XYZ file of C-alpha atoms in Angstrom:
465
model
C 33.056 88.687 177.899
C 34.239 90.920 174.957
C 38.364 91.967 174.640
C 38.601 94.991 173.254
C 41.518 95.610 170.608
C 43.144 98.641 168.332
C 43.111 96.008 165.261
C 42.724 92.538 164.807
C 43.212 90.464 162.027
C 41.868 86.965 160.739
C 44.377 84.529 159.750
C 47.621 83.693 160.585
C 49.195 83.108 157.257
C 52.567 85.600 155.818
C 50.180 88.180 155.651
C 48.504 88.330 158.862
C 51.018 86.977 161.148
C 53.646 89.800 159.128
C 50.710 92.625 159.434
C 50.632 91.325 163.297
C 54.042 92.144 164.382
C 54.194 94.933 162.077
C 50.800 96.742 164.177
C 52.611 95.855 167.721
C 56.648 98.124 166.110
C 54.203 100.723 165.410
C 52.150 100.221 169.528
C 48.433 98.858 168.086
C 47.205 96.145 170.293
C 46.478 93.534 168.026
C 44.917 90.288 168.151
C 44.856 87.409 165.496
C 42.487 84.883 164.824
C 43.492 81.384 163.468
C 41.378 78.600 162.906
C 44.267 75.598 162.255
C 48.548 76.084 162.727
C 50.087 79.822 162.544
C 51.905 80.482 159.898
C 48.998 79.505 157.522
C 48.728 77.525 154.342
C 52.878 78.764 153.455
C 54.370 77.629 156.730
C 52.254 74.756 156.879
C 51.098 72.923 153.985
C 52.300 75.275 150.591
C 56.108 77.586 150.414
C 58.130 75.858 152.993
C 57.378 71.965 153.751
C 56.933 71.810 148.891
C 60.704 73.729 149.525
C 62.328 71.074 151.117
C 60.409 68.217 149.338
C 62.067 69.567 146.388
C 65.682 70.352 147.899
C 65.185 66.070 149.019
C 64.684 65.046 145.252
C 67.326 67.826 143.861
C 69.721 65.926 145.986
C 68.620 62.333 145.063
C 68.947 63.593 141.869
C 72.671 64.894 142.004
C 73.128 61.818 143.511
C 72.322 59.967 140.462
C 74.561 62.226 138.584
C 77.567 61.511 141.013
C 79.688 60.368 138.179
C 79.641 63.659 136.059
C 81.599 65.088 139.466
C 83.893 62.900 140.017
C 81.991 60.908 142.701
C 80.661 57.770 143.052
C 77.775 56.436 144.882
C 76.118 53.085 144.808
C 73.050 51.700 145.533
C 71.809 54.659 145.649
C 67.868 54.497 146.913
C 64.576 57.379 147.869
C 62.955 57.049 151.462
C 59.297 58.988 150.627
C 58.309 58.460 154.358
C 61.966 59.611 155.696
C 60.831 62.672 152.992
C 57.578 63.564 153.856
C 58.928 63.416 157.729
C 61.960 66.366 157.191
C 59.482 68.582 155.045
C 56.779 68.023 157.582
C 60.132 68.395 160.654
C 60.519 71.188 158.532
C 57.026 72.947 158.511
C 56.298 72.480 161.969
C 59.987 73.898 163.458
C 58.424 77.179 161.508
C 55.294 76.960 162.803
C 57.114 77.077 166.272
C 59.035 80.330 165.339
C 55.716 82.042 164.054
C 54.514 81.364 168.064
C 57.892 82.790 169.308
C 57.422 85.995 167.275
C 53.539 86.251 168.790
C 54.702 85.997 172.041
C 57.358 87.831 171.431
C 55.203 91.172 170.347
C 52.443 90.754 173.019
C 49.853 89.587 170.031
C 47.016 87.966 171.540
C 46.622 84.777 169.364
C 42.944 83.138 169.422
C 42.596 79.915 168.278
C 38.817 78.619 166.036
C 36.787 80.166 163.586
C 36.272 83.843 163.541
C 33.629 85.734 161.348
C 33.264 89.841 161.396
C 28.893 90.385 162.468
C 29.826 94.056 162.215
C 31.664 96.533 162.239
C 34.387 96.555 164.574
C 33.290 93.152 165.585
C 34.277 90.146 165.172
C 32.291 86.653 166.728
C 35.005 83.466 167.243
C 33.757 80.187 168.010
C 36.924 78.987 169.681
C 36.962 75.079 172.115
C 36.271 76.804 175.074
C 33.272 78.682 173.779
C 32.544 81.813 171.998
C 34.762 84.748 172.507
C 33.467 88.826 171.045
C 36.427 91.051 170.631
C 36.066 94.498 168.977
C 38.444 96.940 166.837
C 37.952 100.016 165.288
C 40.067 98.342 161.738
C 39.811 94.871 161.235
C 42.381 93.267 158.313
C 41.206 90.128 156.336
C 43.983 87.350 155.463
C 42.215 84.465 155.671
C 43.787 83.637 152.266
C 42.603 80.584 150.042
C 42.363 76.950 149.303
C 43.068 74.153 146.197
C 39.819 75.035 143.514
C 38.310 71.358 142.905
C 37.110 70.092 139.464
C 33.994 69.417 139.501
C 34.123 65.450 137.694
C 37.694 65.063 140.043
C 37.141 65.984 143.693
C 39.593 65.347 146.050
C 39.652 62.359 148.123
C 43.179 62.308 149.714
C 42.988 58.410 147.717
C 43.761 58.773 143.932
C 42.971 61.921 143.618
C 45.132 64.684 145.587
C 45.628 67.915 145.860
C 48.894 69.896 146.940
C 47.755 68.268 150.944
C 47.725 65.329 150.164
C 50.878 65.476 147.978
C 53.273 66.763 150.021
C 51.897 63.911 152.672
C 50.698 60.891 150.161
C 49.707 57.496 151.273
C 52.226 56.272 148.760
C 54.268 56.747 146.005
C 52.836 57.104 142.658
C 53.871 55.303 140.279
C 52.543 56.963 136.594
C 51.153 60.411 137.894
C 48.961 62.978 136.320
C 48.865 66.923 136.801
C 46.369 68.854 135.661
C 47.648 72.250 135.888
C 50.830 73.600 135.219
C 51.439 77.250 137.151
C 53.820 76.797 140.104
C 51.996 74.917 142.687
C 51.186 72.094 139.802
C 55.023 72.325 138.148
C 56.645 72.003 141.245
C 55.039 68.695 142.480
C 55.367 67.259 138.929
C 59.068 67.705 138.964
C 59.412 66.207 142.259
C 57.968 63.516 142.117
C 59.339 63.277 138.325
C 62.728 63.813 140.349
C 61.356 61.076 142.474
C 60.883 58.444 140.155
C 57.327 58.895 139.257
C 56.246 58.393 135.791
C 54.529 62.115 134.799
C 52.284 63.131 132.132
C 51.005 66.838 133.206
C 48.223 67.772 130.999
C 47.712 71.935 130.471
C 44.494 73.838 128.914
C 46.440 77.420 127.566
C 48.984 76.357 124.098
C 52.361 76.446 126.733
C 53.442 75.270 130.931
C 53.896 77.957 132.708
C 51.533 80.328 131.167
C 51.981 83.799 133.515
C 56.153 83.044 132.579
C 57.342 84.774 129.170
C 57.525 82.364 126.340
C 60.489 81.627 125.664
C 60.969 80.369 129.112
C 58.083 78.195 128.774
C 59.135 76.889 125.555
C 62.294 75.816 127.310
C 61.254 74.328 130.444
C 58.814 72.161 128.008
C 61.562 71.058 126.160
C 64.145 70.298 129.765
C 60.410 68.972 131.237
C 60.457 66.217 127.827
C 64.445 65.884 128.099
C 64.140 64.236 131.842
C 61.364 61.735 130.669
C 57.844 63.782 131.387
C 55.032 63.942 129.409
C 53.842 67.649 128.798
C 50.286 67.769 127.051
C 49.487 71.466 126.056
C 46.120 72.880 124.661
C 44.671 69.866 126.431
C 41.895 68.843 128.754
C 41.124 65.998 130.871
C 37.738 65.524 130.412
C 36.154 62.735 133.063
C 37.974 60.522 135.521
C 36.800 57.555 136.876
C 38.637 56.011 140.011
C 39.863 52.360 141.760
C 41.067 50.714 144.334
C 43.951 50.319 141.141
C 43.960 53.523 139.845
C 42.819 56.243 138.356
C 41.436 56.371 134.392
C 41.132 59.504 132.424
C 39.840 60.644 128.926
C 41.585 63.322 127.372
C 41.122 65.557 125.059
C 44.556 66.655 123.024
C 45.503 69.844 121.273
C 43.916 68.473 117.981
C 40.566 67.386 119.386
C 41.585 63.875 119.655
C 40.382 62.443 122.737
C 41.724 59.061 124.591
C 41.817 57.052 127.317
C 44.659 56.788 129.824
C 45.198 55.342 133.054
C 46.994 56.609 135.882
C 47.929 55.407 139.520
C 47.305 59.341 141.040
C 46.517 62.652 140.086
C 47.176 66.262 141.547
C 44.807 68.357 140.620
C 46.444 72.372 140.044
C 44.121 74.593 138.567
C 44.099 77.273 140.321
C 42.694 78.680 143.846
C 39.483 79.947 145.667
C 39.676 82.484 148.001
C 38.082 81.995 152.261
C 35.798 84.291 151.832
C 32.422 82.127 152.773
C 32.287 82.139 156.532
C 34.109 85.331 157.029
C 30.704 87.685 156.707
C 31.432 89.707 153.604
C 27.424 89.983 152.480
C 26.071 90.724 156.212
C 28.437 93.467 155.652
C 27.940 94.799 152.063
C 31.728 93.937 151.119
C 32.555 93.876 147.394
C 34.227 90.200 145.897
C 35.930 90.532 141.920
C 34.543 88.445 139.319
C 36.568 85.973 140.792
C 35.608 86.313 144.341
C 38.692 87.559 145.633
C 38.096 91.015 148.030
C 38.143 94.292 146.027
C 40.553 96.698 147.757
C 42.131 100.066 146.850
C 46.416 100.379 147.062
C 45.915 100.579 150.894
C 44.476 97.317 151.020
C 41.349 99.540 152.540
C 37.716 97.462 151.531
C 34.726 99.740 150.127
C 33.321 99.117 153.870
C 35.364 101.460 156.148
C 37.564 99.852 158.898
C 37.956 96.814 156.829
C 40.709 95.666 155.262
C 42.021 92.889 153.108
C 45.340 91.232 152.207
C 47.059 88.362 150.534
C 45.196 84.980 148.725
C 41.902 86.150 149.827
C 42.769 89.409 147.550
C 43.236 89.350 143.501
C 46.995 88.096 141.769
C 49.398 87.524 142.206
C 48.726 85.046 144.975
C 52.118 85.031 146.253
C 53.159 84.899 150.210
C 55.527 87.481 149.345
C 52.874 89.917 147.717
C 50.820 88.831 151.102
C 53.509 89.559 153.998
C 53.951 93.687 151.651
C 50.153 94.304 151.919
C 50.267 93.551 155.044
C 52.822 95.749 156.121
C 51.078 98.841 153.819
C 47.639 98.373 155.094
C 48.944 98.606 158.929
C 50.868 101.567 158.593
C 47.976 102.813 156.138
C 45.856 102.127 159.220
C 48.445 103.558 161.909
C 47.929 106.832 160.173
C 51.733 106.701 158.128
C 51.855 107.319 154.334
C 53.173 104.053 152.972
C 53.840 103.617 149.606
C 51.121 101.164 147.273
C 52.084 97.979 146.097
C 53.133 97.615 142.624
C 52.632 94.351 140.920
C 54.683 95.148 138.169
C 58.003 95.025 140.900
C 56.598 91.581 142.641
C 59.350 88.981 141.803
C 57.083 85.456 140.503
C 59.650 81.839 141.662
C 58.711 78.693 140.212
C 60.643 76.182 142.404
C 60.544 73.253 139.882
C 64.384 71.646 138.017
C 65.475 73.541 136.577
C 63.895 76.920 138.958
C 62.555 80.112 136.927
C 62.317 83.637 138.214
C 60.454 86.811 136.722
C 59.638 90.012 137.968
C 57.835 92.989 135.474
C 56.936 92.739 131.641
C 56.737 90.174 129.316
C 57.961 90.833 126.144
C 54.859 90.348 124.873
C 53.247 92.020 127.285
C 55.820 94.618 127.244
C 55.015 95.023 123.473
C 51.225 95.032 123.897
C 52.103 98.407 126.617
C 53.242 100.534 123.169
C 56.535 99.738 124.337
C 59.708 100.048 121.579
C 61.261 97.222 123.196
C 65.669 96.471 123.696
C 66.281 92.772 124.371
C 69.180 90.487 126.052
C 69.515 87.699 126.003
C 72.780 85.316 127.853
C 72.851 81.497 128.650
C 74.504 79.606 131.271
C 76.886 77.551 129.637
C 78.755 80.863 128.707
C 79.070 81.097 132.989
C 82.060 80.371 134.303
C 81.321 80.080 137.691
C 78.114 77.789 135.741
C 80.021 75.940 133.852
C 82.358 74.756 137.697
C 78.740 74.067 139.196
C 78.253 71.317 136.009
C 75.002 74.132 135.741
C 75.241 74.917 132.402
C 71.127 74.622 131.473
C 69.208 77.847 131.659
C 69.271 81.266 130.340
C 68.395 84.804 132.174
C 66.428 87.522 129.898
C 65.940 90.807 130.540
C 63.945 93.123 128.622
C 63.826 97.301 128.157
C 62.148 100.988 126.831
C 64.521 101.144 123.210
C 63.350 105.192 124.363
C 64.364 105.485 128.194
C 66.255 102.476 128.984
C 64.095 101.897 131.583
C 64.299 97.818 133.375
C 60.781 96.523 131.998
C 61.102 92.304 132.834
C 63.169 89.829 133.264
C 62.495 86.509 133.468
C 65.603 83.415 133.988
C 65.794 79.789 133.978
C 68.230 77.616 135.087
C 70.154 77.043 138.671
C 69.457 78.895 141.558
C 67.455 81.613 139.477
C 64.810 82.294 142.460
C 67.810 84.135 144.706
C 69.252 86.054 141.517
C 65.982 87.756 140.688
C 66.120 90.020 143.706
C 68.583 92.272 141.552
C 66.138 93.161 138.990
C 63.547 93.527 141.678
C 65.213 95.565 143.502
C 66.672 97.727 140.197
C 63.240 97.538 139.372
C 62.383 99.005 142.027
C 64.924 101.988 142.389
C 63.491 102.657 138.634
C 66.998 102.201 137.384
C 67.737 102.341 133.664
C 70.655 99.858 131.790
C 73.474 102.443 132.168
C 72.944 102.140 136.068
C 73.142 98.272 135.557
C 75.852 98.474 132.976
C 78.134 100.113 135.250
C 77.292 97.912 138.391
C 80.129 95.744 139.085
C 79.100 92.117 139.770
C 81.234 89.548 141.127
C 83.412 86.819 139.924
C 83.054 84.009 139.040
C 79.351 83.977 139.950
C 75.874 82.833 138.397
C 75.142 86.942 138.756
C 77.271 88.268 136.055
C 74.596 86.340 133.755
C 72.669 89.113 134.195
C 75.100 91.347 133.582
C 76.000 89.825 130.105
C 72.056 89.945 129.795
C 72.069 93.782 130.272
C 74.661 94.238 128.146
C 73.852 92.172 125.684
C 70.518 94.104 125.233
C 72.383 96.752 124.155
C 75.159 94.890 121.827
C 77.749 95.272 124.550
C 78.213 91.685 125.282
C 81.638 90.317 126.495
C 81.573 86.423 126.545
C 79.597 85.339 123.371
């Protein structure tokens, strides 16, 4: 029997399920098709459970430094199985939360593999058999998966993707992390804090290469101080696994090759979109050079009635971008006039130790775009709250257009900067200039005062330095 809807959404990650809720609010009869877990990778295997792991590592790190706060803690140890169990519990709680939201908003959930067989029609293979759904509009929100290296296929034993790293069969003693984007650096930070000997190999000339160069340099220095080995401008040429470990041939920045022994490897070299079984070729939906789906400002593909959002489309590949795109697509479908996404106003966060957060243009990109810039920089060590917290590592950098005062970008490294960045994101969305930021009253004592001082520094008005 065919079931008819106003909207069908393939995928229930942070893009898909948010789109479904907004569609329900606008009166659209909606079905969501999911092949694995409601909430997608983000809630079940990505953003949320990794933050639970990192929180455990942060607490463990603080326990080991209890004496710095006038406290005593003896016989400190970590139970990796218990840490993982807590992380999985957090993921399961949120999965149930999304299930409840679907019921509350009267959204039909069809569990199975969905494929668009023609415009307006989706075939779903479920455990009970095949189902056919029809709708005038369809949103593709099937996300992405970890990219493999051809010579380092993940086996879950010695070579891991992020999924294996979240439910490890054992604690790695000597860990190789290939790739220093957000995923690679977060796992490097977690396992380093938990006691593993960690080496990070990055083919670019600096780690977290999408960030401002000053942030990259500061993070590398900090991670090395924590005991990590960082190899930039380097590449892993081959990997051999055995029952005892991994042997990796690494070529350093000078072209010298050497063999290194590790217990485990995490491959974090990017993602590839889940598009193979959706039905793109049959419909003539256009991909880009990386096989992500091309969309316009309203998330429309080149085929009428078919939209795409989230990691299956172009970057940045972030959960909050997917959610916002879901709202844009649904409001466009409902006949509204939503604001188009501005990628320069999308914040990025990396939850390593210390944390990184940024929004807008780096100093280098601002100059390359033709801007004459004013740059402010203020360190955590100059902030009273940071000193009281014992978190004096880091700084905040702001980039302005010298002619107009427009806030072009903000870049942070330090404690809780992933919570602070939204202040600058709101400012950019409101098209603020330095005047509004300088005239804003920041509460004392807070870390947010570092934001204010960074702005003041750009205009030679810094107060506490």
